[in-house]
């Protein structure tokens, strides 16, 4: 009689409440003027960067086609108005 292969049920790990893992984001410490408030940060590739943005650190344009970072407060940043687009080097210096 052939043997049956019984698979173990997959145990999924719980997602964070903000869904940041699902969307490819990370929770990190925010800019210094927020006194370390946690922010959700996401990398935006050059192919997905399609608009002009202004970086809050250096007040310079981020033109379309330039890879950058989007960050917003974890606890209060539920609307799109709370998102800020940063140059990668400006985000690293924050």
Coordinates of N, CA and C in Angstrom, one line a residue:
X1 N 0.8 -1.2 0.0 CA 0.0 0.0 0.0 C 0.9 1.2 0.0
X2 N 0.6 2.3 -0.8 CA 1.5 3.5 -0.9 C 1.3 4.3 0.4
X3 N 2.4 5.0 0.6 CA 2.5 5.8 1.8 C 1.8 7.2 1.5
X4 N 1.1 7.7 2.5 CA 0.5 9.0 2.3 C 1.4 10.1 3.0
X5 N 1.6 11.1 2.2 CA 2.4 12.3 2.7 C 1.4 13.3 3.3
X6 N 1.5 13.4 4.6 CA 0.6 14.4 5.3 C 1.4 15.6 5.6
X7 N 1.0 16.7 5.1 CA 1.7 18.0 5.3 C 1.2 18.6 6.6
X8 N 2.2 19.2 7.3 CA 1.8 19.9 8.5 C 1.1 21.2 8.1
X9 N 0.2 21.6 8.9 CA -0.5 22.9 8.6 C 0.5 24.0 8.8
X10 N 0.4 25.0 7.8 CA 1.2 26.1 7.9 C 0.9 27.0 9.0
X11 N 1.8 27.4 9.8 CA 1.6 28.4 10.9 C 2.1 29.7 10.5
X12 N 1.1 30.6 10.3 CA 1.5 32.0 9.8 C 1.8 32.8 11.0
X13 N 2.8 33.6 10.9 CA 3.2 34.5 12.0 C 2.2 35.7 12.0
X14 N 1.9 36.3 13.1 CA 1.0 37.4 13.1 C 1.6 38.6 12.5
X15 N 0.8 39.4 11.7 CA 1.3 40.6 11.1 C 1.2 41.7 12.1
X16 N 2.0 42.8 12.0 CA 1.8 43.9 12.9 C 0.5 44.6 12.6
X17 N -0.1 45.3 13.6 CA -1.4 45.9 13.4 C -1.4 46.9 12.3
X18 N -0.3 47.6 12.0 CA -0.3 48.6 11.0 C 0.0 48.0 9.6
X19 N 0.2 46.7 9.5 CA 0.4 46.0 8.2 C 1.6 46.3 7.5
X20 N 2.6 46.9 8.2 CA 3.8 47.3 7.6 C 4.6 46.2 6.9
X21 N 4.6 45.0 7.5 CA 5.4 43.9 6.8 C 4.7 43.5 5.5
X22 N 3.4 43.6 5.5 CA 2.7 43.2 4.3 C 3.0 44.1 3.1
X23 N 3.2 45.4 3.4 CA 3.4 46.3 2.3 C 4.9 46.6 2.0
X24 N 5.8 45.8 2.7 CA 7.2 46.0 2.4 C 7.8 47.2 3.2
X25 N 7.3 47.6 4.3 CA 7.7 48.7 5.0 C 8.4 48.2 6.3
X26 N 9.1 49.2 6.9 CA 9.8 48.9 8.2 C 9.4 50.0 9.2
X27 N 9.4 49.6 10.5 CA 9.1 50.6 11.5 C 10.5 51.0 12.1
X28 N 10.8 52.3 12.0 CA 12.1 52.8 12.4 C 11.9 54.0 13.3
X29 N 13.0 54.5 13.9 CA 13.0 55.7 14.6 C 12.9 56.9 13.7
X30 N 12.0 57.8 14.0 CA 11.8 59.0 13.1 C 12.8 60.1 13.2
X31 N 12.6 61.2 12.5 CA 13.5 62.3 12.5 C 13.7 62.8 14.0
X32 N 14.8 63.6 14.1 CA 15.2 64.1 15.5 C 14.1 65.0 16.0
X33 N 13.4 65.8 15.2 CA 12.4 66.7 15.7 C 11.2 66.0 16.2
X34 N 11.0 64.7 16.0 CA 9.9 64.0 16.5 C 10.3 63.3 17.8
X35 N 11.5 63.5 18.3 CA 12.0 62.9 19.5 C 11.9 61.4 19.5
X36 N 12.3 60.8 18.4 CA 12.3 59.3 18.3 C 11.0 58.7 18.2
X37 N 9.9 59.4 17.8 CA 8.6 58.8 17.6 C 8.8 57.7 16.4
X38 N 8.2 56.5 16.6 CA 8.4 55.5 15.5 C 7.7 55.9 14.2
X39 N 8.4 55.7 13.1 CA 7.8 56.0 11.8 C 7.8 54.7 11.0
X40 N 6.9 54.7 10.0 CA 6.9 53.6 9.1 C 7.6 54.1 7.8
X41 N 8.6 53.3 7.3 CA 9.4 53.8 6.2 C 9.4 52.8 5.1
X42 N 9.3 53.3 3.9 CA 9.2 52.4 2.7 C 10.2 53.0 1.6
X43 N 10.9 52.1 1.0 CA 11.8 52.5 -0.1 C 10.9 52.6 -1.4
X44 N 11.1 53.6 -2.2 CA 10.4 53.8 -3.4 C 11.5 53.7 -4.5
X45 N 11.3 52.8 -5.4 CA 12.3 52.6 -6.5 C 12.1 53.7 -7.6
X46 N 13.1 53.8 -8.4 CA 13.1 54.9 -9.4 C 12.0 54.7 -10.5
X47 N 11.6 53.4 -10.7 CA 10.5 53.2 -11.7 C 9.2 53.6 -11.1
X48 N 9.0 53.6 -9.8 CA 7.7 54.0 -9.2 C 7.7 55.5 -8.8
X49 N 8.8 56.2 -8.9 CA 8.8 57.6 -8.5 C 8.4 58.4 -9.8
X50 N 7.1 58.9 -9.7 CA 6.6 59.5 -10.9 C 6.2 61.0 -10.8
X51 N 6.4 61.5 -9.6 CA 6.0 62.9 -9.3 C 7.2 63.7 -8.7
X52 N 7.0 65.0 -8.7 CA 8.0 65.8 -7.9 C 7.6 65.9 -6.5
X53 N 8.6 65.8 -5.6 CA 8.3 65.9 -4.2 C 9.4 66.8 -3.6
X54 N 9.2 67.4 -2.4 CA 10.2 68.2 -1.7 C 10.6 67.5 -0.5
X55 N 11.9 67.3 -0.3 CA 12.5 66.6 0.8 C 12.4 67.5 2.0
X56 N 11.8 67.1 3.2 CA 11.7 67.9 4.4 C 13.0 68.2 5.0
X57 N 14.1 67.5 4.7 CA 15.4 67.7 5.4 C 16.1 68.9 4.7
X58 N 16.2 68.8 3.4 CA 17.0 69.8 2.6 C 16.2 70.8 1.8
X59 N 14.9 70.6 1.8 CA 14.0 71.5 1.0 C 14.3 71.5 -0.5
X60 N 14.9 70.5 -1.0 CA 15.2 70.4 -2.5 C 14.2 69.4 -3.1
X61 N 14.0 69.6 -4.4 CA 13.2 68.7 -5.2 C 13.7 67.3 -5.3
X62 N 12.7 66.3 -5.3 CA 13.0 65.0 -5.6 C 12.3 64.8 -7.0
X63 N 13.0 64.8 -8.1 CA 12.4 64.7 -9.4 C 11.9 63.3 -9.7
X64 N 11.0 63.2 -10.7 CA 10.5 61.8 -11.1 C 11.7 61.0 -11.5
X65 N 11.6 59.7 -11.3 CA 12.7 58.8 -11.7 C 13.8 58.6 -10.7
X66 N 13.7 59.3 -9.5 CA 14.8 59.2 -8.5 C 14.3 58.3 -7.4
X67 N 15.0 57.3 -7.0 CA 14.7 56.5 -5.9 C 14.8 57.3 -4.6
X68 N 13.8 57.1 -3.7 CA 13.8 57.8 -2.5 C 13.0 57.0 -1.4
X69 N 12.8 57.7 -0.3 CA 12.1 57.0 0.9 C 10.9 57.8 1.2
X70 N 9.8 57.0 1.6 CA 8.6 57.6 2.1 C 8.5 57.2 3.5
X71 N 8.2 58.2 4.4 CA 8.0 57.9 5.8 C 6.9 58.6 6.4
X72 N 6.2 58.0 7.4 CA 5.1 58.7 8.1 C 5.0 58.2 9.5
X73 N 4.4 59.0 10.4 CA 4.3 58.5 11.8 C 3.5 57.3 12.0
X74 N 4.0 56.3 12.8 CA 3.3 55.1 12.9 C 1.9 55.2 13.6
X75 N 1.9 56.1 14.7 CA 0.7 56.1 15.5 C -0.3 57.1 14.9
X76 N 0.1 58.2 14.3 CA -0.8 59.3 13.9 C -0.9 59.4 12.4
X77 N -0.1 58.7 11.6 CA 0.0 58.9 10.2 C -0.9 58.0 9.4
X78 N -2.2 58.1 9.5 CA -3.1 57.3 8.8 C -3.5 57.9 7.4
X79 N -3.4 59.2 7.3 CA -3.8 59.9 6.1 C -2.6 60.1 5.2
X80 N -2.8 60.3 3.9 CA -1.8 60.5 3.0 C -1.0 61.9 3.2
X81 N -1.7 62.8 3.9 CA -1.1 64.1 4.2 C 0.1 64.0 5.1
X82 N 0.2 62.9 5.9 CA 1.3 62.7 6.9 C 2.5 62.1 6.3
X83 N 2.5 61.6 5.0 CA 3.6 61.0 4.4 C 4.6 62.1 4.0
X84 N 5.9 61.8 4.1 CA 6.9 62.7 3.7 C 7.9 61.9 2.8
X85 N 8.3 62.5 1.7 CA 9.2 61.9 0.8 C 10.6 62.5 1.0
X86 N 11.6 61.6 1.2 CA 13.0 62.0 1.6 C 14.0 61.5 0.6
X87 N 15.0 62.3 0.3 CA 16.2 61.7 -0.4 C 16.8 60.6 0.5
X88 N 17.4 59.6 -0.1 CA 17.9 58.5 0.8 C 19.0 59.0 1.7
X89 N 19.9 59.9 1.2 CA 21.0 60.4 2.0 C 20.5 61.3 3.1
X90 N 19.4 62.1 2.9 CA 18.8 62.9 3.9 C 18.2 62.1 5.0
X91 N 17.5 61.0 4.6 CA 16.9 60.1 5.6 C 18.0 59.5 6.5
X92 N 19.1 59.1 5.9 CA 20.2 58.5 6.7 C 20.8 59.5 7.7
X93 N 20.8 60.8 7.4 CA 21.3 61.8 8.2 C 20.3 62.3 9.3
X94 N 19.1 61.9 9.2 CA 18.0 62.5 10.0 C 18.4 62.5 11.5

